C-alpha positions as semicolon CSV with decimal commas, in nm:
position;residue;x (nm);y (nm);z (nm)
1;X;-29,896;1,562;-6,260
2;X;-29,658;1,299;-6,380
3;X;-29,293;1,487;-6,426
4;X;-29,153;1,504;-6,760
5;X;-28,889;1,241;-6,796
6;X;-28,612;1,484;-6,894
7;X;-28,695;1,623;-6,507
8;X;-28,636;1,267;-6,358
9;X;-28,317;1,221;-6,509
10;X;-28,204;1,565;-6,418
11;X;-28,324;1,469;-6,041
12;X;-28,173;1,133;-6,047
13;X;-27,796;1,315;-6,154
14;X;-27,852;1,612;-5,950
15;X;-27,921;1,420;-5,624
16;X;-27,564;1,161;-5,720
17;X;-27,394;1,503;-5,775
18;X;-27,532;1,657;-5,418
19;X;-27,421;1,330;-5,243
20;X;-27,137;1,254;-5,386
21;X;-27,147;0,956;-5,613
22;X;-27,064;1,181;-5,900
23;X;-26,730;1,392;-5,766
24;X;-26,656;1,751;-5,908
25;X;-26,436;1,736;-6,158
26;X;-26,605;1,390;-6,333
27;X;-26,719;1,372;-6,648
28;X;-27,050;1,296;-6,704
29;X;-27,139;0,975;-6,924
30;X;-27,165;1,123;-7,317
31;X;-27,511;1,168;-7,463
32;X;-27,506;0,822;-7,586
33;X;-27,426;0,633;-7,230
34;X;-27,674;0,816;-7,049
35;X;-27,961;0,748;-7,351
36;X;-27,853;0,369;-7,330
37;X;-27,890;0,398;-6,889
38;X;-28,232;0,599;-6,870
39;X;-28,388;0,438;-7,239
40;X;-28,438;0,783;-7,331
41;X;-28,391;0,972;-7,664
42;X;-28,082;1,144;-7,688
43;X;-28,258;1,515;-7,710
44;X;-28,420;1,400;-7,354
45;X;-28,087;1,368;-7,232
46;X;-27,996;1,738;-7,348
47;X;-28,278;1,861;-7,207
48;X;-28,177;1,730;-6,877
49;X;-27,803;1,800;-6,960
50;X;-27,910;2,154;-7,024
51;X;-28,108;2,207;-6,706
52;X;-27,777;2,065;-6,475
53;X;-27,607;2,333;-6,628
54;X;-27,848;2,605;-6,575
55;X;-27,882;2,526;-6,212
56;X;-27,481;2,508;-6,205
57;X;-27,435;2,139;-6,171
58;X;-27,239;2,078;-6,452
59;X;-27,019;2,269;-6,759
60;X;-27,029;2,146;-7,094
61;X;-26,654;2,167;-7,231
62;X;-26,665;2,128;-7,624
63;X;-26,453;1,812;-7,712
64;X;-26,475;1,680;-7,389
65;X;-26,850;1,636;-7,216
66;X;-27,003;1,728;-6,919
67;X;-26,792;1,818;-6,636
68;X;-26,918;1,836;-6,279
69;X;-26,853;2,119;-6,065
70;X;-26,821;2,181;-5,729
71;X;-27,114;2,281;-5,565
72;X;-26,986;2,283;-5,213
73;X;-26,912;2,636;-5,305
74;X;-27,080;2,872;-5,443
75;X;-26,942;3,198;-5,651
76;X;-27,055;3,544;-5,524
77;X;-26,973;3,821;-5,701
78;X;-26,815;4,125;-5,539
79;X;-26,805;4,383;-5,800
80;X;-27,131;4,335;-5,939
81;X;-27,472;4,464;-5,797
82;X;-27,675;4,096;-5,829
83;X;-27,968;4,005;-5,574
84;X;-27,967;3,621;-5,430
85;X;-28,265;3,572;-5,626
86;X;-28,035;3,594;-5,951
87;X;-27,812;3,367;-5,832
88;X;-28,103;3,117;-5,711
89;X;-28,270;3,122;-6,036
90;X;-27,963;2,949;-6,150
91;X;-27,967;2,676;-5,876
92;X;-28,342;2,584;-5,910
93;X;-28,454;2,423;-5,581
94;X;-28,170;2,379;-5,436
95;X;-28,181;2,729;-5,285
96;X;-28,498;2,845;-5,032
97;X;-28,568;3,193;-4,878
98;X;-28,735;3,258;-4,547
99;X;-28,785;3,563;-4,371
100;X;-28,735;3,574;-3,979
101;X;-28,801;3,958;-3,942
102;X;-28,975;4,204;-4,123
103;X;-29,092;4,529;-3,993
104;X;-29,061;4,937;-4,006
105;X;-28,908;5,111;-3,733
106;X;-28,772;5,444;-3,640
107;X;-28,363;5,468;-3,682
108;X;-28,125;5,415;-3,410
109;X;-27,759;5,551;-3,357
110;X;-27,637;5,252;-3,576
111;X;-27,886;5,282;-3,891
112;X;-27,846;5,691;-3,859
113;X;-27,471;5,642;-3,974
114;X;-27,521;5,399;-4,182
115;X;-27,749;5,554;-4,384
116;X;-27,738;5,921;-4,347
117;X;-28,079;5,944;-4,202
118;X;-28,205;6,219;-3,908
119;X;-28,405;6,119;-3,647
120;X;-28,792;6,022;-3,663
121;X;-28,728;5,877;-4,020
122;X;-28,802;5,496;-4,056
123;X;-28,640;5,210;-4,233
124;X;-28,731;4,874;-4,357
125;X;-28,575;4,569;-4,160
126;X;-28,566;4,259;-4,314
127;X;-28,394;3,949;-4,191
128;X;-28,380;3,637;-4,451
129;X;-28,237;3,273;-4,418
130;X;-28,097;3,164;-4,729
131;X;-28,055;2,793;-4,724
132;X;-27,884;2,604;-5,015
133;X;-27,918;2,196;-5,031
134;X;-28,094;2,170;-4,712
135;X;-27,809;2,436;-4,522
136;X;-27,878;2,757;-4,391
137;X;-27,563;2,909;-4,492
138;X;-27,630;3,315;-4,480
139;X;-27,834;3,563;-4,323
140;X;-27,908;3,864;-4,467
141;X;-28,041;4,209;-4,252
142;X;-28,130;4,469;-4,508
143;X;-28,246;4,817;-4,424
144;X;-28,381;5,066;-4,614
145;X;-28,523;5,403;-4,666
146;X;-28,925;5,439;-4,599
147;X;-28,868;5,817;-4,791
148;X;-28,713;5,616;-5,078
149;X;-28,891;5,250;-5,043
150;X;-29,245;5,382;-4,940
151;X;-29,382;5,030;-5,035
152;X;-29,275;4,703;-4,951
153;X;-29,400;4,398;-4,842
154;X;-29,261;4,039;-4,719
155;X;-29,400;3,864;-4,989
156;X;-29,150;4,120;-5,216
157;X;-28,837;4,015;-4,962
158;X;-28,929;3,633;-5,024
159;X;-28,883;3,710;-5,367
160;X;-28,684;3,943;-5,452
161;X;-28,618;4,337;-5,292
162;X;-28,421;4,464;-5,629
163;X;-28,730;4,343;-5,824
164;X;-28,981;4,481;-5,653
165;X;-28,770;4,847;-5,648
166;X;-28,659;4,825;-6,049
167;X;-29,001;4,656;-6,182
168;X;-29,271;4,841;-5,940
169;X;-29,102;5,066;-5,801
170;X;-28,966;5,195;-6,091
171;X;-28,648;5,270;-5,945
172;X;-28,268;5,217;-6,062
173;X;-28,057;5,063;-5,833
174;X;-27,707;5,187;-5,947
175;X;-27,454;5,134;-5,728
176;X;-27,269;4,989;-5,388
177;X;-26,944;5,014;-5,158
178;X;-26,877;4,700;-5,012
179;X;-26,681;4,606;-4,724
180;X;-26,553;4,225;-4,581
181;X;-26,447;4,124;-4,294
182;X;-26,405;3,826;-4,076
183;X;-26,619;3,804;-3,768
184;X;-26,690;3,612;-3,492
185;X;-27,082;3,468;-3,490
186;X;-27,292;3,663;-3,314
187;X;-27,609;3,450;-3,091
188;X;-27,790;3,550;-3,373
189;X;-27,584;3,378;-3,638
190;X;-27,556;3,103;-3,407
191;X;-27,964;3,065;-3,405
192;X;-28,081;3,116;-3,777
193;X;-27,771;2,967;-3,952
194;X;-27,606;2,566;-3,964
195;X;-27,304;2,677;-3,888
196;X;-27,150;2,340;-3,735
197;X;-26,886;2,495;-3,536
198;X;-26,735;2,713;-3,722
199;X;-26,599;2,990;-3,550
200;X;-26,596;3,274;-3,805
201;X;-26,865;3,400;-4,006
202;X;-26,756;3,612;-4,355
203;X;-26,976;3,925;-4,386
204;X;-27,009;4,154;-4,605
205;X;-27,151;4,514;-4,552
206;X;-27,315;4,716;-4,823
207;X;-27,420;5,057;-4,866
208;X;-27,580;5,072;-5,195
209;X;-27,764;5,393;-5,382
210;X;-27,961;5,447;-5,703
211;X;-27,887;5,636;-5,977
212;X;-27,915;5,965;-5,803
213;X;-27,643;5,918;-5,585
214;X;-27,901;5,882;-5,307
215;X;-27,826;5,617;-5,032
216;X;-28,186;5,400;-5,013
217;X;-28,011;5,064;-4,809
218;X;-27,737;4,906;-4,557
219;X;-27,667;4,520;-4,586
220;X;-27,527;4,282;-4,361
221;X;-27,513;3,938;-4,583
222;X;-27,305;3,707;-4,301
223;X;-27,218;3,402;-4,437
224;X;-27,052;3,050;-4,331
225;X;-26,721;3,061;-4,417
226;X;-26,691;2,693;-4,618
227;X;-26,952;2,748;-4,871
228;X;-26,885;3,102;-5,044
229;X;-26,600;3,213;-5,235
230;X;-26,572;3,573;-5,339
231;X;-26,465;3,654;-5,682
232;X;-26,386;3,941;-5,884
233;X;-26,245;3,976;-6,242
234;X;-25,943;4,243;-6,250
235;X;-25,735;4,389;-6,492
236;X;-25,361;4,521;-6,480
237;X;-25,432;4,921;-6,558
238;X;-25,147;4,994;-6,858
């Protein structure tokens, strides 16, 4: 099927913007420029304007135009309680999934403190790749609860967990305590992810319950230190 041409032109900028002919901070040609460039009708142009944004390409500053952003990094929230799938939706293809591991197995030492399980219960493990413009930047190892998660499949951690638990499920997912650190790669790091000599990964570490208090999972999200920044919106208590 022959791709809309609001699509092309969004390709053509978003693949300038990913290698650099168009730097962050640049303003896009106006509405008028880019109609005159790609012979298109100006409400083409939004349309393609409008799907840069969406996928976090661009900003559109009233008075001013289209502004490029950097998408070297990308914003993760640390407060909030949002699943890589949210974010992805936002960057259309230029994120990808995979998962390495997938499996149920009996707790160990480490997954019995982590979340307050006895022994003979069983966990999900789930390893995934995420990989943003071609880079496998993060790894995530999720476990969680069989006696809470009884169903789960690896088609629901290519897509999303959190969806699967709220929208089958039928559970709330409420809240998390997070924890940061700086870590040196481990051979597993070293073996799913790009990470082009860096010595550090970030990770953060997640123990995250629904509504009834209960613990249900334990996260490890370890990512490459260049590409994330961690942000948080705070206010001065009075």
């Amino acid at each position: 099927m022959t791709k809309n041409k609001f699509r092309l032109i969004y390709d053509q900028l978003a693949t300038e913007i990913q290698k650099g002919m168009i730097q962050a901070g640049e303003l896009l040609p106006s509405e008028n420029e880019l109609a005159d460039t790609y012979q298109a009708s100006r409400e083409t142009i939004r349309k393609a304007l409008k799907l840069l944004s969406e996928h976090g390409y661009i900003q559109k500053v009233q008075g001013k135009g289209s502004i490029v952003l950097d998408i070297s990094k990308i914003d993760f929230p640390i407060s909030g309680l949002v699943s890589f799938k949210e974010l992805a939706d936002k960057m259309g293809k230029r994120a990808k999934t995979t998962v390495v591991t997938f499996s149920r197995d009996r707790v160990n030492d480490f997954l019995r403190e982590h979340l307050q399980a006895v022994d003979g219960e069983e966990v999900w493990s789930v390893a995934r790749v995420r990989e943003i413009d071609g880079e496998k930047i993060i790894l995530d190892k999720d476990f969680l609860r069989v006696d809470l998660v009884p169903v789960l499949t690896k088609k629901d951690c290519e897509e999303s967990i959190y969806a699967h638990i709220e929208e089958e499920l039928g559970l709330v997912v409420s809240f998390a305590k997070k924890e940061i650190t700086v870590e040196e790669p481990t051979e597993e790091d070293m073996e799913l992810l790009d990470l082009e000599g860096y010595s550090n990964v970030v990770v953060v570490k997640s123990h995250v319950y629904l509504d009834d208090a209960k613990l249900f999972q334990y996260t490890e999200s370890r990512h490459r230190p260049d590409k994330f920044r961690f942000v948080d919106f705070a206010r001065r208590a009075k």
